[in-house]
Short mmCIF file of C-alpha atoms in Angstrom, two decimals:
data_model
loop_
_atom_site.label_atom_id
_atom_site.label_comp_id
_atom_site.label_asym_id
_atom_site.label_seq_id
_atom_site.Cartn_x
_atom_site.Cartn_y
_atom_site.Cartn_z
CA MET C 45 23.92 82.88 -108.83
CA ALA C 46 20.79 82.85 -106.64
CA THR C 47 18.82 79.64 -106.26
CA MET C 48 15.22 78.84 -105.32
CA LYS C 49 16.52 77.94 -101.85
CA ASP C 50 17.89 81.49 -101.48
CA ILE C 51 14.54 82.96 -102.55
CA ALA C 52 12.66 80.71 -100.10
CA LYS C 53 14.87 81.86 -97.23
CA LEU C 54 14.42 85.56 -98.06
CA ALA C 55 10.65 85.25 -98.62
CA GLY C 56 10.12 83.06 -95.56
CA VAL C 57 8.44 80.21 -97.47
CA SER C 58 9.32 76.68 -98.53
CA THR C 59 11.35 75.87 -101.64
CA SER C 60 8.37 74.02 -103.12
CA THR C 61 6.22 77.17 -102.76
CA VAL C 62 8.88 79.16 -104.64
CA SER C 63 8.81 76.50 -107.38
CA HIS C 64 5.01 76.68 -107.66
CA VAL C 65 5.09 80.48 -107.97
CA ILE C 66 7.88 80.57 -110.56
CA ASN C 67 6.62 77.63 -112.62
CA LYS C 68 2.91 78.42 -112.10
CA SER C 69 2.36 74.78 -111.28
CA ARG C 70 -0.12 75.33 -108.45
CA PHE C 71 -2.34 78.13 -107.15
CA VAL C 72 -0.58 80.26 -104.52
CA SER C 73 -2.18 83.21 -102.69
CA GLU C 74 -1.50 86.69 -104.07
CA GLU C 75 0.31 87.78 -100.89
CA ILE C 76 2.78 84.88 -100.95
CA SER C 77 3.26 85.21 -104.73
CA LEU C 78 4.24 88.87 -104.27
CA ARG C 79 6.72 87.97 -101.52
CA VAL C 80 8.34 85.34 -103.70
CA THR C 81 8.53 87.50 -106.85
CA SER C 82 9.91 90.45 -104.81
CA ALA C 83 12.60 88.20 -103.30
CA ALA C 84 13.46 86.83 -106.76
CA LYS C 85 13.90 90.35 -108.15
CA GLU C 86 16.03 91.40 -105.17
CA LEU C 87 18.33 88.41 -105.71
CA ASN C 88 18.37 88.91 -109.51
CA TYR C 89 17.02 85.40 -110.02
CA TYR C 90 16.19 84.49 -113.62
CA ALA C 91 13.78 81.61 -114.07
CA PRO C 92 14.27 79.20 -116.98
CA SER C 93 12.21 80.30 -119.97
CA ALA C 94 8.87 78.66 -120.68
CA VAL C 95 10.31 77.35 -123.96
CA ALA C 96 13.25 75.73 -122.16
CA ARG C 97 10.98 74.11 -119.60
CA SER C 98 8.60 72.83 -122.27
CA LEU C 99 11.45 71.20 -124.21
CA LYS C 100 12.63 69.47 -121.04
CA VAL C 101 9.26 68.08 -119.90
CA ASN C 102 7.55 67.98 -123.33
CA ARG C 103 4.76 70.20 -121.97
CA THR C 104 4.06 73.83 -122.78
CA LYS C 105 1.59 74.26 -119.87
CA THR C 106 -0.76 75.79 -122.43
CA ILE C 107 -4.31 74.83 -123.40
CA GLY C 108 -6.08 76.03 -126.55
CA MET C 109 -9.81 76.73 -126.65
CA LEU C 110 -12.12 77.40 -129.61
CA VAL C 111 -15.41 79.23 -129.09
CA THR C 112 -18.21 80.21 -131.46
CA THR C 113 -19.12 83.90 -131.36
CA SER C 114 -22.51 84.65 -129.85
CA THR C 115 -24.19 87.48 -127.99
CA ASN C 116 -25.21 84.85 -125.42
CA PRO C 117 -23.42 85.44 -122.07
CA PHE C 118 -23.61 81.66 -121.54
CA PHE C 119 -20.38 81.21 -123.50
CA GLY C 120 -18.53 83.86 -121.50
CA GLU C 121 -19.59 82.26 -118.22
CA VAL C 122 -18.28 78.87 -119.37
CA VAL C 123 -14.99 80.41 -120.58
CA LYS C 124 -14.62 82.01 -117.15
CA GLY C 125 -14.73 78.53 -115.59
CA VAL C 126 -12.10 77.29 -118.07
CA GLU C 127 -9.80 80.28 -117.55
CA ARG C 128 -10.00 80.18 -113.74
CA SER C 129 -9.35 76.43 -113.66
CA CYS C 130 -6.36 76.81 -115.99
CA TYR C 131 -4.91 79.50 -113.73
CA GLN C 132 -5.37 77.38 -110.60
CA LYS C 133 -3.67 74.44 -112.29
CA GLY C 134 -0.74 76.56 -113.52
CA TYR C 135 -1.77 76.54 -117.20
CA SER C 136 -2.13 79.36 -119.72
CA LEU C 137 -5.18 79.56 -122.00
CA ILE C 138 -5.13 80.60 -125.67
CA LEU C 139 -8.66 81.52 -126.77
CA CYS C 140 -9.69 81.52 -130.44
CA ASN C 141 -12.97 82.82 -131.82
CA THR C 142 -14.28 80.94 -134.87
CA GLU C 143 -17.06 83.44 -135.78
CA GLY C 144 -19.11 80.35 -136.69
CA ASP C 145 -16.92 79.90 -139.79
CA ASN C 146 -15.81 76.31 -140.51
CA GLU C 147 -12.70 77.37 -142.44
CA ARG C 148 -11.65 79.71 -139.66
CA MET C 149 -12.28 76.92 -137.15
CA ARG C 150 -9.97 74.55 -139.03
CA ASP C 151 -7.29 77.24 -139.38
CA SER C 152 -7.47 78.01 -135.65
CA ILE C 153 -7.14 74.33 -134.72
CA ASN C 154 -4.12 74.02 -137.01
CA THR C 155 -2.51 77.14 -135.49
CA LEU C 156 -3.04 75.95 -131.92
CA LEU C 157 -1.59 72.52 -132.68
CA GLN C 158 1.46 74.11 -134.32
CA LYS C 159 1.97 76.17 -131.17
CA ARG C 160 2.31 72.86 -129.30
CA VAL C 161 -0.61 73.31 -126.92
CA ASP C 162 -0.90 70.41 -124.49
CA GLY C 163 -4.58 69.93 -125.26
CA LEU C 164 -7.67 71.46 -126.88
CA ILE C 165 -11.11 72.42 -125.58
CA LEU C 166 -13.65 72.91 -128.36
CA MET C 167 -16.94 74.76 -127.86
CA CYS C 168 -18.13 75.23 -131.44
CA SER C 169 -21.59 74.23 -132.63
CA SER C 170 -20.17 74.01 -136.16
CA LEU C 171 -18.18 70.95 -135.04
CA GLU C 172 -21.29 68.82 -134.77
CA GLY C 173 -21.05 66.05 -137.34
CA GLU C 174 -17.67 67.32 -138.65
CA ARG C 175 -14.78 64.97 -139.37
CA LEU C 176 -11.47 66.69 -138.60
CA ASP C 177 -8.64 64.64 -140.10
CA ILE C 178 -6.04 66.99 -138.66
CA PHE C 179 -6.32 65.30 -135.26
CA GLU C 180 -4.99 62.08 -136.80
CA SER C 181 -1.64 63.87 -137.23
CA TYR C 182 -1.56 64.72 -133.51
CA PRO C 183 -2.71 61.49 -131.80
CA ASP C 184 -1.14 62.47 -128.44
CA ILE C 185 -3.04 65.76 -128.12
CA PRO C 186 -6.18 65.21 -125.99
CA VAL C 187 -9.37 66.94 -127.15
CA VAL C 188 -12.41 67.80 -125.01
CA VAL C 189 -15.63 68.90 -126.71
CA MET C 190 -18.17 70.87 -124.71
CA ASP C 191 -21.92 70.46 -124.88
CA TRP C 192 -22.49 69.52 -128.53
CA GLY C 193 -23.77 66.48 -130.37
CA PRO C 194 -22.06 63.37 -131.78
CA MET C 195 -18.45 63.89 -132.89
CA LEU C 196 -16.75 62.08 -135.80
CA PHE C 197 -13.33 62.12 -134.14
CA THR C 198 -11.93 60.77 -130.88
CA CYS C 199 -12.56 63.09 -127.94
CA ASP C 200 -13.93 63.39 -124.43
CA LYS C 201 -17.24 65.22 -123.96
CA ILE C 202 -18.61 67.51 -121.27
CA GLN C 203 -22.34 68.01 -121.61
CA ASP C 204 -25.48 69.21 -119.90
CA ASN C 205 -28.35 66.72 -119.65
CA SER C 206 -30.57 68.72 -122.01
CA LEU C 207 -33.24 66.01 -122.22
CA ARG C 208 -33.65 66.13 -118.45
CA GLY C 209 -33.62 69.94 -118.49
CA GLY C 210 -36.39 70.19 -121.10
CA TYR C 211 -38.45 67.69 -119.13
CA LEU C 212 -37.94 69.63 -115.86
CA ALA C 213 -39.08 72.87 -117.54
CA ALA C 214 -42.30 71.48 -119.00
CA LYS C 215 -43.06 69.40 -115.89
CA TYR C 216 -42.77 72.52 -113.72
CA LEU C 217 -45.32 74.33 -115.90
CA ILE C 218 -47.64 71.32 -115.67
CA ASP C 219 -47.23 71.17 -111.88
CA CYS C 220 -48.14 74.87 -111.73
CA GLY C 221 -51.51 73.99 -113.29
CA HIS C 222 -50.86 74.90 -116.92
CA LYS C 223 -52.51 72.71 -119.56
CA GLN C 224 -51.82 74.83 -122.66
CA ILE C 225 -48.04 74.81 -123.00
CA GLY C 226 -46.10 75.90 -126.06
CA CYS C 227 -42.39 75.70 -126.88
CA ILE C 228 -39.90 77.93 -128.67
CA THR C 229 -37.03 75.65 -129.61
CA GLY C 230 -33.48 76.31 -130.75
CA PRO C 231 -32.33 75.07 -134.18
CA LEU C 232 -33.50 71.45 -134.22
CA THR C 233 -30.48 70.41 -136.28
CA LYS C 234 -28.46 71.02 -133.09
CA HIS C 235 -28.24 68.29 -130.46
CA GLN C 236 -28.98 70.53 -127.47
CA ALA C 237 -32.08 72.06 -129.03
CA GLN C 238 -33.41 68.67 -130.09
CA MET C 239 -32.88 67.14 -126.62
CA ARG C 240 -34.59 70.05 -124.82
CA TYR C 241 -37.54 69.74 -127.19
CA GLU C 242 -37.66 65.97 -126.62
CA GLY C 243 -37.75 66.57 -122.87
CA TYR C 244 -40.66 69.00 -123.33
CA LYS C 245 -42.57 66.44 -125.42
CA ARG C 246 -41.91 63.69 -122.87
CA ALA C 247 -43.46 65.75 -120.06
CA LEU C 248 -46.53 66.62 -122.15
CA ASN C 249 -46.96 63.00 -123.24
CA GLU C 250 -46.78 61.85 -119.61
CA ALA C 251 -49.56 64.30 -118.73
CA GLN C 252 -51.52 63.19 -121.84
CA PHE C 253 -51.73 66.77 -123.06
CA GLU C 254 -52.58 67.60 -126.65
CA PHE C 255 -49.87 69.13 -128.87
CA HIS C 256 -50.70 72.26 -130.87
CA SER C 257 -48.38 72.82 -133.83
CA GLU C 258 -49.11 76.58 -133.84
CA TRP C 259 -47.62 76.75 -130.31
CA ILE C 260 -44.31 75.14 -131.31
CA ILE C 261 -41.87 77.40 -133.16
CA GLU C 262 -38.27 76.69 -134.09
CA SER C 263 -35.86 79.58 -133.61
CA ASP C 264 -32.14 80.38 -133.29
CA PHE C 265 -31.10 80.69 -129.59
CA GLU C 266 -30.74 84.52 -129.94
CA CYS C 267 -32.83 87.42 -128.54
CA GLU C 268 -34.17 88.41 -131.96
CA GLY C 269 -35.26 84.84 -132.59
CA GLY C 270 -37.35 84.76 -129.41
CA TYR C 271 -38.82 88.16 -130.21
CA GLN C 272 -39.89 87.11 -133.72
CA ALA C 273 -41.15 83.72 -132.53
CA LEU C 274 -43.68 85.21 -130.09
CA LYS C 275 -44.83 87.74 -132.70
CA LYS C 276 -45.39 84.90 -135.17
CA MET C 277 -47.21 82.79 -132.58
CA ALA C 278 -49.51 85.70 -131.68
CA GLU C 279 -50.34 86.30 -135.36
CA GLN C 280 -51.45 82.66 -135.71
CA GLY C 281 -54.17 82.95 -133.06
CA ALA C 282 -54.70 82.55 -129.34
CA LEU C 283 -51.58 82.02 -127.23
CA PRO C 284 -51.07 79.18 -124.74
CA SER C 285 -51.02 80.00 -121.02
CA ALA C 286 -47.32 79.08 -120.74
CA LEU C 287 -44.19 78.78 -122.87
CA PHE C 288 -41.00 76.78 -122.47
CA VAL C 289 -38.35 78.90 -124.21
CA SER C 290 -35.25 76.82 -124.88
CA ASN C 291 -32.69 79.38 -123.70
CA ASP C 292 -32.67 82.58 -121.67
CA MET C 293 -31.58 84.77 -124.58
CA MET C 294 -34.70 83.87 -126.57
CA ALA C 295 -36.77 84.30 -123.38
CA MET C 296 -35.48 87.89 -123.18
CA GLY C 297 -36.72 88.47 -126.72
CA VAL C 298 -40.09 86.90 -125.84
CA ILE C 299 -40.49 89.23 -122.85
CA ASN C 300 -39.71 92.22 -125.08
CA ALA C 301 -42.25 91.15 -127.70
CA ALA C 302 -44.87 90.49 -124.99
CA ASN C 303 -44.42 94.03 -123.65
CA GLU C 304 -44.96 95.46 -127.16
CA LEU C 305 -48.06 93.31 -127.66
CA GLY C 306 -49.53 94.29 -124.29
CA ILE C 307 -49.26 90.73 -122.93
CA ALA C 308 -48.66 90.71 -119.17
CA ILE C 309 -46.09 88.23 -117.87
CA PRO C 310 -46.86 86.06 -115.97
CA GLU C 311 -50.53 87.11 -115.57
CA GLN C 312 -51.43 86.32 -119.20
CA LEU C 313 -48.41 84.30 -120.33
CA SER C 314 -45.99 82.33 -118.15
CA ILE C 315 -42.43 81.82 -119.36
CA ILE C 316 -39.66 79.44 -118.30
CA GLY C 317 -36.21 79.70 -119.86
CA TYR C 318 -33.04 77.61 -119.95
CA ASP C 319 -29.37 78.25 -118.97
CA ASP C 320 -29.78 80.60 -115.97
CA ILE C 321 -27.38 83.19 -117.39
CA HIS C 322 -26.35 85.87 -114.90
CA ILE C 323 -28.76 88.54 -116.21
CA SER C 324 -31.84 86.27 -116.06
CA LYS C 325 -32.60 87.24 -112.47
CA TYR C 326 -32.53 90.93 -113.48
CA MET C 327 -35.11 90.62 -116.26
CA SER C 328 -38.57 92.03 -115.59
CA PRO C 329 -40.11 89.88 -114.30
CA SER C 330 -37.13 87.86 -113.07
CA LEU C 331 -36.93 84.69 -115.15
CA THR C 332 -37.80 81.24 -113.88
CA THR C 333 -35.33 79.01 -115.70
CA ILE C 334 -33.34 75.78 -115.84
CA HIS C 335 -29.87 76.21 -114.38
CA GLN C 336 -26.91 74.89 -116.35
CA PRO C 337 -23.77 74.62 -114.19
CA LYS C 338 -21.76 76.82 -116.57
CA TYR C 339 -18.72 77.43 -114.37
CA ARG C 340 -18.63 73.72 -113.55
CA LEU C 341 -18.82 72.85 -117.28
CA GLY C 342 -15.63 74.84 -117.84
CA GLN C 343 -13.95 73.42 -114.77
CA ALA C 344 -14.84 69.84 -115.74
CA ALA C 345 -13.42 70.38 -119.24
CA VAL C 346 -10.02 71.40 -117.83
CA GLU C 347 -9.99 68.59 -115.25
CA THR C 348 -10.87 66.00 -117.92
CA LEU C 349 -8.17 67.32 -120.26
CA LEU C 350 -5.44 67.25 -117.60
CA ARG C 351 -6.48 63.77 -116.48
CA LYS C 352 -6.13 62.61 -120.07
CA LEU C 353 -2.66 64.17 -120.27
CA ASP C 354 -1.55 62.27 -117.17
CA GLU C 355 -3.23 58.97 -118.10
CA LYS C 356 -2.97 58.69 -121.86
CA THR C 357 -4.49 55.20 -121.88
CA LEU C 358 -7.90 56.41 -120.67
CA GLU C 359 -10.78 55.65 -123.04
CA PRO C 360 -12.83 58.64 -124.25
CA GLN C 361 -15.47 59.50 -121.67
CA VAL C 362 -18.64 61.58 -121.40
CA VAL C 363 -19.04 63.75 -118.30
CA GLN C 364 -22.70 64.73 -117.92
CA LEU C 365 -23.76 67.51 -115.54
CA GLU C 366 -27.33 67.69 -114.31
CA PRO C 367 -29.57 70.76 -114.67
CA THR C 368 -31.74 72.14 -111.84
CA LEU C 369 -34.83 74.35 -111.62
CA VAL C 370 -34.55 77.98 -110.49
CA GLU C 371 -37.92 79.49 -109.48
CA ARG C 372 -38.37 83.23 -109.91
CA LYS C 373 -41.31 85.43 -110.98
CA SER C 374 -42.11 84.67 -114.65
CA VAL C 375 -44.46 81.70 -114.06
CA LYS C 376 -47.96 82.05 -112.62
CA ARG C 377 -49.39 79.23 -110.52
CA LEU C 378 -52.87 78.37 -111.76
CA ASP C 379 -53.41 75.62 -109.19
CA SER C 380 -53.58 78.14 -106.34
#
């Protein structure tokens, strides 16, 4: 019967490299992986099954992830970071879509735990404020929650500094000479939306600017919400000179509504968004926005989860990633 040593000799690599390719325990280049798998086939080598390995080491090398459905590409960009990191670390990813349904979310968590995943990454806004007793039955399964508010169960958290991001957005508009600045928020029951709005208010308070309630509209983080919010604001009277829109998807809807209303951006209305999704630079005009490190959010979630698997005594931690400003063409400078 062929051994890994035989494969290594035929493929011209080390035995440890053969082990990494067969067990998917470390990233190996595509060229070397092909050489190893070709040598294994030629020698009729049969690797131990994943089930057999998992029983031996008490690891399935599998991570489960729950995501809320949304048209927002933000979620897909974060999942890409999770999936790529899992692959590089030799893990498989099982992705479940909750459709925003709490019952489906609980069923999916239960299914993933029964499949003996090594850990869970949760990216579901419906989790905020939820107590999930099921985790008490699986105390050794680490859980990482991404970018939502306070949790009522033990977990690590990866989050964007939304307060800082909202402040950066409004401060940039102020620094560009704008004094009449409105805000289209996300649902203020959600932690992210509330923090971005608080950051906006902090910047305006610092500048001692007056708040106008007709220029602050709560919406839903989707394109249609941004579209309807600008229409509503325009119906209420004169518009501000600039708007902080709390995510890029709503900003897209705002730009669409502005075009229909004959409002030129940025000549008549400046807009700054939030997230820096991939398509934001292809909007017309290209969108000035606050960059969230989406790929890094996904990567940090996997790294945190694997660290918790290796060091089970670690206390729950919060990993906070900092937003940055991306200047494009949707904000007019009044100070020049």
